[in-house]
Amino acid sequence: KTGDVTINATAKSSIQYSIDNGSTWSLSPVFEDVPEGSYEIWLRIEGQVDCVLKEMFEVGALDLPVFEIVFVEDVSDCGLSDGEFILLATGHALSYSINGGVDWTFDNLFNGLSAGTYTVMIRDLNIDDCVIEEEVVIAAPGLPEANGVGTDPSSCMSMDGSILMLPVTGQATLEYSID
């Protein structure tokens, strides 16, 4: 990992900067793509080699967002869009997307969702190009289960056959149709 370093210093004359123990000097206070680690900044007035101010600084690795857990409420009935999930993640200035990064929100609650698999993107606004992804599944209710018992008609022309459907115990009221 690398980072950019900007040094804020003021003087009446031009300041030279070094982050490699004085091996090279620059008039620019910006150093780009500096590898993580400990450094000593050297500052001096341009052309004055005997007066150098030194200060330690650290280019550290940034903590990436971490997906912790998700609470899911599945769709309550076939064809409805009442599923939801709440994301818990750690990081700084997190935002979330469930549509491929087209839209982002700081809200970690997503509701009004139909059954399906959602790719959740989580990003830290303080870290460029840092997005983690997790899949969240909102399930549809299972198909109803019933046991059927039938009796055949007494003859080909008779309409005295029957079908008896018994829902499996514990299911909601079912509707039946034979057409």
Short mmCIF file of N, CA, C and O in Angstrom, two decimals, residues 69-173:
data_model
loop_
_atom_site.label_atom_id
_atom_site.label_comp_id
_atom_site.label_asym_id
_atom_site.label_seq_id
_atom_site.Cartn_x
_atom_site.Cartn_y
_atom_site.Cartn_z
N ILE A 69 -22.13 -8.45 9.93
CA ILE A 69 -23.30 -9.31 10.03
C ILE A 69 -24.46 -8.65 9.30
O ILE A 69 -24.45 -7.45 9.06
N VAL A 70 -25.44 -9.45 8.97
CA VAL A 70 -26.64 -8.92 8.34
C VAL A 70 -27.86 -9.57 9.00
O VAL A 70 -27.84 -10.75 9.35
N PHE A 71 -28.86 -8.75 9.25
CA PHE A 71 -30.14 -9.24 9.76
C PHE A 71 -31.12 -9.23 8.60
O PHE A 71 -31.33 -8.18 7.99
N VAL A 72 -31.70 -10.39 8.29
CA VAL A 72 -32.57 -10.52 7.12
C VAL A 72 -33.99 -10.84 7.57
O VAL A 72 -34.21 -11.69 8.43
N GLU A 73 -34.95 -10.15 6.95
CA GLU A 73 -36.36 -10.49 7.10
C GLU A 73 -36.82 -10.90 5.70
O GLU A 73 -36.86 -10.09 4.78
N ASP A 74 -37.14 -12.20 5.56
CA ASP A 74 -37.53 -12.72 4.26
C ASP A 74 -38.90 -12.18 3.84
O ASP A 74 -39.67 -11.67 4.66
N VAL A 75 -39.22 -12.33 2.56
CA VAL A 75 -40.51 -11.94 2.01
C VAL A 75 -41.59 -12.75 2.73
O VAL A 75 -41.43 -13.95 2.95
N SER A 76 -42.69 -12.09 3.09
CA SER A 76 -43.73 -12.76 3.88
C SER A 76 -44.66 -13.64 3.05
O SER A 76 -45.24 -14.58 3.57
N ASP A 77 -44.82 -13.34 1.75
CA ASP A 77 -45.71 -14.14 0.93
C ASP A 77 -45.27 -14.02 -0.53
O ASP A 77 -44.60 -13.05 -0.92
N CYS A 78 -45.68 -14.99 -1.31
CA CYS A 78 -45.30 -15.02 -2.73
C CYS A 78 -45.73 -13.73 -3.43
O CYS A 78 -46.83 -13.22 -3.21
N GLY A 79 -44.85 -13.20 -4.24
CA GLY A 79 -45.16 -12.02 -5.03
C GLY A 79 -45.06 -10.69 -4.30
O GLY A 79 -45.21 -9.64 -4.92
N LEU A 80 -44.81 -10.70 -3.00
CA LEU A 80 -44.71 -9.44 -2.26
C LEU A 80 -43.27 -8.92 -2.26
O LEU A 80 -42.33 -9.68 -2.48
N SER A 81 -43.13 -7.65 -2.02
CA SER A 81 -41.81 -7.02 -1.91
C SER A 81 -41.71 -6.37 -0.54
O SER A 81 -41.57 -5.16 -0.41
N ASP A 82 -41.77 -7.20 0.49
CA ASP A 82 -41.69 -6.69 1.86
C ASP A 82 -40.49 -7.26 2.62
O ASP A 82 -40.41 -7.17 3.83
N GLY A 83 -39.52 -7.78 1.88
CA GLY A 83 -38.30 -8.27 2.51
C GLY A 83 -37.39 -7.11 2.85
O GLY A 83 -37.50 -6.01 2.28
N GLU A 84 -36.49 -7.34 3.80
CA GLU A 84 -35.55 -6.29 4.17
C GLU A 84 -34.31 -6.90 4.81
O GLU A 84 -34.32 -8.05 5.24
N PHE A 85 -33.25 -6.10 4.82
CA PHE A 85 -32.07 -6.49 5.59
C PHE A 85 -31.38 -5.26 6.14
O PHE A 85 -31.51 -4.15 5.62
N ILE A 86 -30.68 -5.48 7.26
CA ILE A 86 -29.90 -4.44 7.91
C ILE A 86 -28.46 -4.91 7.93
O ILE A 86 -28.16 -6.03 8.37
N LEU A 87 -27.55 -4.09 7.44
CA LEU A 87 -26.13 -4.43 7.40
C LEU A 87 -25.42 -3.85 8.61
O LEU A 87 -25.70 -2.73 9.01
N LEU A 88 -24.51 -4.60 9.15
CA LEU A 88 -23.62 -4.09 10.18
C LEU A 88 -22.20 -4.27 9.66
O LEU A 88 -21.79 -5.38 9.33
N ALA A 89 -21.50 -3.18 9.56
CA ALA A 89 -20.13 -3.20 9.07
C ALA A 89 -19.31 -2.21 9.90
O ALA A 89 -19.86 -1.27 10.48
N THR A 90 -18.01 -2.43 9.94
CA THR A 90 -17.14 -1.50 10.65
C THR A 90 -16.28 -0.77 9.64
O THR A 90 -15.89 -1.32 8.62
N GLY A 91 -16.00 0.47 9.94
CA GLY A 91 -15.19 1.32 9.07
C GLY A 91 -15.53 2.77 9.34
O GLY A 91 -16.26 3.08 10.28
N HIS A 92 -15.05 3.64 8.51
CA HIS A 92 -15.26 5.07 8.67
C HIS A 92 -16.01 5.58 7.44
O HIS A 92 -15.69 5.21 6.32
N ALA A 93 -17.01 6.41 7.63
CA ALA A 93 -17.75 7.04 6.54
C ALA A 93 -18.20 6.01 5.52
O ALA A 93 -17.90 6.11 4.33
N LEU A 94 -18.92 4.99 5.97
CA LEU A 94 -19.36 3.91 5.09
C LEU A 94 -20.61 4.29 4.32
O LEU A 94 -21.50 4.95 4.85
N SER A 95 -20.67 3.87 3.08
CA SER A 95 -21.88 3.98 2.28
C SER A 95 -22.12 2.64 1.61
O SER A 95 -21.21 1.82 1.47
N TYR A 96 -23.38 2.42 1.20
CA TYR A 96 -23.81 1.11 0.74
C TYR A 96 -24.56 1.22 -0.58
O TYR A 96 -25.23 2.22 -0.84
N SER A 97 -24.46 0.16 -1.38
CA SER A 97 -25.21 0.09 -2.64
C SER A 97 -25.67 -1.35 -2.84
O SER A 97 -24.95 -2.29 -2.51
N ILE A 98 -26.89 -1.50 -3.40
CA ILE A 98 -27.36 -2.84 -3.77
C ILE A 98 -27.70 -2.91 -5.26
O ILE A 98 -28.30 -3.87 -5.71
N ASN A 99 -27.29 -1.90 -6.02
CA ASN A 99 -27.57 -1.92 -7.46
C ASN A 99 -26.30 -1.69 -8.28
O ASN A 99 -26.30 -0.95 -9.25
N GLY A 100 -25.22 -2.34 -7.87
CA GLY A 100 -23.98 -2.28 -8.64
C GLY A 100 -23.23 -0.96 -8.54
O GLY A 100 -22.41 -0.66 -9.39
N GLY A 101 -23.52 -0.17 -7.53
CA GLY A 101 -22.82 1.09 -7.35
C GLY A 101 -23.44 2.26 -8.08
O GLY A 101 -22.87 3.35 -8.12
N VAL A 102 -24.62 2.06 -8.67
CA VAL A 102 -25.31 3.17 -9.34
C VAL A 102 -25.76 4.19 -8.31
O VAL A 102 -25.56 5.39 -8.47
N ASP A 103 -26.38 3.70 -7.23
CA ASP A 103 -26.85 4.57 -6.15
C ASP A 103 -26.18 4.16 -4.85
O ASP A 103 -26.03 2.96 -4.58
N TRP A 104 -25.80 5.15 -4.04
CA TRP A 104 -25.15 4.90 -2.75
C TRP A 104 -25.94 5.59 -1.66
O TRP A 104 -26.53 6.66 -1.88
N THR A 105 -25.95 4.99 -0.47
CA THR A 105 -26.65 5.57 0.66
C THR A 105 -25.84 5.33 1.93
O THR A 105 -25.08 4.36 2.01
N PHE A 106 -26.02 6.22 2.91
CA PHE A 106 -25.38 6.02 4.20
C PHE A 106 -26.25 5.15 5.11
O PHE A 106 -25.82 4.73 6.16
N ASP A 107 -27.49 4.91 4.68
CA ASP A 107 -28.43 4.11 5.47
C ASP A 107 -28.12 2.64 5.27
O ASP A 107 -28.01 2.17 4.13
N ASN A 108 -28.02 1.89 6.35
CA ASN A 108 -27.69 0.47 6.25
C ASN A 108 -28.93 -0.42 6.27
O ASN A 108 -28.81 -1.63 6.35
N LEU A 109 -30.11 0.17 6.18
CA LEU A 109 -31.37 -0.58 6.11
C LEU A 109 -31.88 -0.55 4.67
O LEU A 109 -32.02 0.52 4.08
N PHE A 110 -32.15 -1.73 4.12
CA PHE A 110 -32.73 -1.84 2.79
C PHE A 110 -34.06 -2.57 2.95
O PHE A 110 -34.09 -3.69 3.45
N ASN A 111 -35.17 -1.93 2.54
CA ASN A 111 -36.46 -2.56 2.69
C ASN A 111 -37.26 -2.43 1.40
O ASN A 111 -36.81 -1.83 0.44
N GLY A 112 -38.46 -3.06 1.40
CA GLY A 112 -39.29 -3.06 0.20
C GLY A 112 -38.69 -3.95 -0.89
O GLY A 112 -38.87 -3.69 -2.07
N LEU A 113 -37.99 -5.00 -0.48
CA LEU A 113 -37.27 -5.85 -1.43
C LEU A 113 -38.03 -7.14 -1.72
O LEU A 113 -38.68 -7.71 -0.84
N SER A 114 -37.94 -7.59 -2.96
CA SER A 114 -38.51 -8.88 -3.33
C SER A 114 -37.49 -9.97 -3.06
O SER A 114 -36.31 -9.69 -2.79
N ALA A 115 -37.94 -11.21 -3.14
CA ALA A 115 -37.04 -12.34 -2.91
C ALA A 115 -35.94 -12.33 -3.98
O ALA A 115 -36.17 -11.98 -5.13
N GLY A 116 -34.74 -12.70 -3.57
CA GLY A 116 -33.62 -12.77 -4.52
C GLY A 116 -32.29 -12.62 -3.81
O GLY A 116 -32.22 -12.50 -2.58
N THR A 117 -31.23 -12.66 -4.61
CA THR A 117 -29.88 -12.49 -4.10
C THR A 117 -29.40 -11.09 -4.44
O THR A 117 -29.47 -10.68 -5.61
N TYR A 118 -28.93 -10.38 -3.45
CA TYR A 118 -28.47 -9.00 -3.62
C TYR A 118 -26.97 -8.94 -3.35
O TYR A 118 -26.50 -9.45 -2.33
N THR A 119 -26.23 -8.33 -4.27
CA THR A 119 -24.81 -8.07 -4.04
C THR A 119 -24.70 -6.71 -3.40
O THR A 119 -25.02 -5.69 -4.01
N VAL A 120 -24.29 -6.71 -2.14
CA VAL A 120 -24.16 -5.48 -1.38
C VAL A 120 -22.74 -4.97 -1.53
O VAL A 120 -21.77 -5.72 -1.35
N MET A 121 -22.60 -3.70 -1.89
CA MET A 121 -21.29 -3.06 -1.98
C MET A 121 -21.16 -2.09 -0.81
O MET A 121 -22.08 -1.33 -0.52
N ILE A 122 -20.02 -2.17 -0.13
CA ILE A 122 -19.74 -1.29 1.00
C ILE A 122 -18.45 -0.56 0.70
O ILE A 122 -17.45 -1.19 0.34
N ARG A 123 -18.47 0.75 0.85
CA ARG A 123 -17.25 1.53 0.59
C ARG A 123 -16.99 2.51 1.72
O ARG A 123 -17.89 2.95 2.41
N ASP A 124 -15.72 2.82 1.88
CA ASP A 124 -15.27 3.83 2.83
C ASP A 124 -14.93 5.06 2.01
O ASP A 124 -14.05 5.01 1.14
N LEU A 125 -15.62 6.15 2.27
CA LEU A 125 -15.42 7.37 1.47
C LEU A 125 -14.03 7.96 1.63
O LEU A 125 -13.61 8.78 0.82
N ASN A 126 -13.31 7.55 2.69
CA ASN A 126 -11.96 8.09 2.91
C ASN A 126 -10.88 7.31 2.17
O ASN A 126 -9.72 7.70 2.18
N ILE A 127 -11.25 6.20 1.56
CA ILE A 127 -10.26 5.36 0.87
C ILE A 127 -10.68 5.22 -0.58
O ILE A 127 -11.73 4.64 -0.88
N ASP A 128 -9.88 5.76 -1.50
CA ASP A 128 -10.20 5.68 -2.91
C ASP A 128 -10.21 4.23 -3.38
O ASP A 128 -9.37 3.42 -2.99
N ASP A 129 -11.15 3.92 -4.25
CA ASP A 129 -11.24 2.60 -4.88
C ASP A 129 -11.29 1.46 -3.89
O ASP A 129 -10.73 0.39 -4.13
N CYS A 130 -11.94 1.66 -2.76
CA CYS A 130 -12.04 0.61 -1.75
C CYS A 130 -13.50 0.21 -1.59
O CYS A 130 -14.27 0.92 -0.96
N VAL A 131 -13.85 -0.91 -2.21
CA VAL A 131 -15.22 -1.41 -2.13
C VAL A 131 -15.15 -2.90 -1.82
O VAL A 131 -14.40 -3.63 -2.46
N ILE A 132 -15.90 -3.33 -0.81
CA ILE A 132 -16.02 -4.75 -0.54
C ILE A 132 -17.43 -5.18 -0.92
O ILE A 132 -18.35 -4.35 -0.94
N GLU A 133 -17.59 -6.44 -1.26
CA GLU A 133 -18.89 -6.95 -1.67
C GLU A 133 -19.26 -8.19 -0.86
O GLU A 133 -18.40 -8.99 -0.54
N GLU A 134 -20.54 -8.31 -0.58
CA GLU A 134 -21.11 -9.47 0.10
C GLU A 134 -22.46 -9.76 -0.54
O GLU A 134 -23.14 -8.85 -1.01
N GLU A 135 -22.83 -11.03 -0.56
CA GLU A 135 -24.15 -11.40 -1.06
C GLU A 135 -25.11 -11.60 0.10
O GLU A 135 -24.74 -12.18 1.12
N VAL A 136 -26.31 -11.08 -0.07
CA VAL A 136 -27.38 -11.25 0.92
C VAL A 136 -28.56 -11.88 0.18
O VAL A 136 -28.94 -11.43 -0.90
N VAL A 137 -29.14 -12.91 0.78
CA VAL A 137 -30.26 -13.61 0.16
C VAL A 137 -31.53 -13.32 0.95
O VAL A 137 -31.56 -13.50 2.18
N ILE A 138 -32.55 -12.86 0.24
CA ILE A 138 -33.88 -12.73 0.81
C ILE A 138 -34.71 -13.86 0.20
O ILE A 138 -34.85 -13.93 -1.03
N ALA A 139 -35.20 -14.74 1.05
CA ALA A 139 -35.91 -15.92 0.57
C ALA A 139 -37.39 -15.65 0.42
O ALA A 139 -37.97 -14.81 1.12
N ALA A 140 -38.00 -16.40 -0.50
CA ALA A 140 -39.45 -16.40 -0.65
C ALA A 140 -39.99 -17.51 0.24
O ALA A 140 -39.28 -18.46 0.55
N PRO A 141 -41.24 -17.39 0.64
CA PRO A 141 -41.81 -18.48 1.43
C PRO A 141 -41.86 -19.75 0.59
O PRO A 141 -41.94 -19.70 -0.63
N GLY A 142 -41.78 -20.87 1.27
CA GLY A 142 -41.85 -22.14 0.55
C GLY A 142 -43.21 -22.35 -0.07
O GLY A 142 -44.20 -21.73 0.31
N LEU A 143 -43.25 -23.22 -1.05
CA LEU A 143 -44.52 -23.54 -1.68
C LEU A 143 -45.41 -24.25 -0.67
O LEU A 143 -44.93 -24.99 0.20
N PRO A 144 -46.71 -24.05 -0.78
CA PRO A 144 -47.60 -24.74 0.15
C PRO A 144 -47.52 -26.25 -0.07
O PRO A 144 -47.26 -26.71 -1.18
N GLU A 145 -47.75 -26.98 0.99
CA GLU A 145 -47.75 -28.43 0.91
C GLU A 145 -49.13 -28.93 1.28
O GLU A 145 -49.76 -28.44 2.22
N ALA A 146 -49.59 -29.90 0.51
CA ALA A 146 -50.89 -30.51 0.79
C ALA A 146 -50.82 -31.97 0.39
O ALA A 146 -50.06 -32.37 -0.50
N ASN A 147 -51.62 -32.76 1.07
CA ASN A 147 -51.76 -34.16 0.73
C ASN A 147 -53.11 -34.34 0.07
O ASN A 147 -54.13 -33.84 0.56
N GLY A 148 -53.13 -35.01 -1.08
CA GLY A 148 -54.38 -35.19 -1.80
C GLY A 148 -54.83 -36.64 -1.80
O GLY A 148 -54.02 -37.56 -1.88
N VAL A 149 -56.13 -36.80 -1.70
CA VAL A 149 -56.75 -38.11 -1.78
C VAL A 149 -57.87 -38.00 -2.81
O VAL A 149 -58.69 -37.08 -2.76
N GLY A 150 -57.89 -38.90 -3.76
CA GLY A 150 -58.91 -38.84 -4.80
C GLY A 150 -59.68 -40.14 -4.91
O GLY A 150 -59.17 -41.20 -4.59
N THR A 151 -60.92 -40.03 -5.39
CA THR A 151 -61.70 -41.21 -5.74
C THR A 151 -62.08 -41.07 -7.20
O THR A 151 -62.45 -39.99 -7.67
N ASP A 152 -61.95 -42.16 -7.92
CA ASP A 152 -62.26 -42.16 -9.35
C ASP A 152 -63.78 -42.13 -9.55
O ASP A 152 -64.53 -42.62 -8.71
N PRO A 153 -64.22 -41.58 -10.69
CA PRO A 153 -65.66 -41.62 -10.99
C PRO A 153 -66.12 -43.08 -11.11
O PRO A 153 -65.35 -43.96 -11.48
N SER A 154 -67.39 -43.33 -10.85
CA SER A 154 -67.91 -44.69 -10.91
C SER A 154 -67.99 -45.21 -12.33
O SER A 154 -67.93 -46.41 -12.57
N SER A 155 -68.09 -44.32 -13.33
CA SER A 155 -68.06 -44.71 -14.74
C SER A 155 -67.53 -43.52 -15.54
O SER A 155 -67.42 -42.41 -15.03
N CYS A 156 -67.24 -43.77 -16.82
CA CYS A 156 -66.68 -42.71 -17.67
C CYS A 156 -67.61 -41.51 -17.80
O CYS A 156 -67.16 -40.39 -17.95
N MET A 157 -68.88 -41.71 -17.77
CA MET A 157 -69.83 -40.63 -17.95
C MET A 157 -70.28 -40.02 -16.62
O MET A 157 -71.00 -39.03 -16.60
N SER A 158 -69.87 -40.58 -15.53
CA SER A 158 -70.32 -40.08 -14.22
C SER A 158 -69.46 -38.91 -13.76
O SER A 158 -68.29 -38.79 -14.12
N MET A 159 -70.05 -38.09 -12.96
CA MET A 159 -69.33 -36.96 -12.38
C MET A 159 -69.34 -37.10 -10.87
O MET A 159 -69.56 -36.14 -10.15
N ASP A 160 -69.04 -38.27 -10.41
CA ASP A 160 -69.08 -38.50 -8.97
C ASP A 160 -67.70 -38.76 -8.37
O ASP A 160 -67.58 -39.22 -7.25
N GLY A 161 -66.66 -38.45 -9.11
CA GLY A 161 -65.30 -38.54 -8.55
C GLY A 161 -65.05 -37.38 -7.61
O GLY A 161 -65.76 -36.38 -7.61
N SER A 162 -64.02 -37.50 -6.79
CA SER A 162 -63.74 -36.41 -5.85
C SER A 162 -62.24 -36.31 -5.58
O SER A 162 -61.49 -37.26 -5.77
N ILE A 163 -61.88 -35.14 -5.12
CA ILE A 163 -60.50 -34.87 -4.68
C ILE A 163 -60.60 -34.21 -3.33
O ILE A 163 -61.35 -33.25 -3.14
N LEU A 164 -59.85 -34.71 -2.38
CA LEU A 164 -59.81 -34.10 -1.06
C LEU A 164 -58.37 -33.66 -0.81
O LEU A 164 -57.45 -34.47 -0.83
N MET A 165 -58.17 -32.38 -0.62
CA MET A 165 -56.83 -31.83 -0.37
C MET A 165 -56.75 -31.43 1.10
O MET A 165 -57.61 -30.71 1.61
N LEU A 166 -55.71 -31.91 1.76
CA LEU A 166 -55.51 -31.59 3.17
C LEU A 166 -54.18 -30.86 3.33
O LEU A 166 -53.13 -31.42 3.00
N PRO A 167 -54.21 -29.60 3.79
CA PRO A 167 -52.93 -28.87 3.96
C PRO A 167 -52.11 -29.52 5.07
O PRO A 167 -52.65 -30.10 6.00
N VAL A 168 -50.80 -29.41 4.92
CA VAL A 168 -49.90 -29.90 5.95
C VAL A 168 -50.10 -29.02 7.18
O VAL A 168 -50.27 -27.80 7.08
N THR A 169 -50.07 -29.62 8.34
CA THR A 169 -50.33 -28.92 9.60
C THR A 169 -49.42 -27.70 9.76
O THR A 169 -48.24 -27.76 9.44
N GLY A 170 -50.00 -26.61 10.23
CA GLY A 170 -49.22 -25.42 10.56
C GLY A 170 -49.14 -24.40 9.44
O GLY A 170 -48.54 -23.35 9.60
N GLN A 171 -49.75 -24.67 8.29
CA GLN A 171 -49.69 -23.71 7.20
C GLN A 171 -50.88 -22.76 7.27
O GLN A 171 -51.92 -23.07 7.87
N ALA A 172 -50.71 -21.64 6.64
CA ALA A 172 -51.80 -20.67 6.57
C ALA A 172 -52.93 -21.24 5.73
O ALA A 172 -52.78 -22.26 5.06
N THR A 173 -54.05 -20.57 5.74
CA THR A 173 -55.20 -21.00 4.95
C THR A 173 -54.82 -21.00 3.48
O THR A 173 -54.22 -20.05 2.97
#
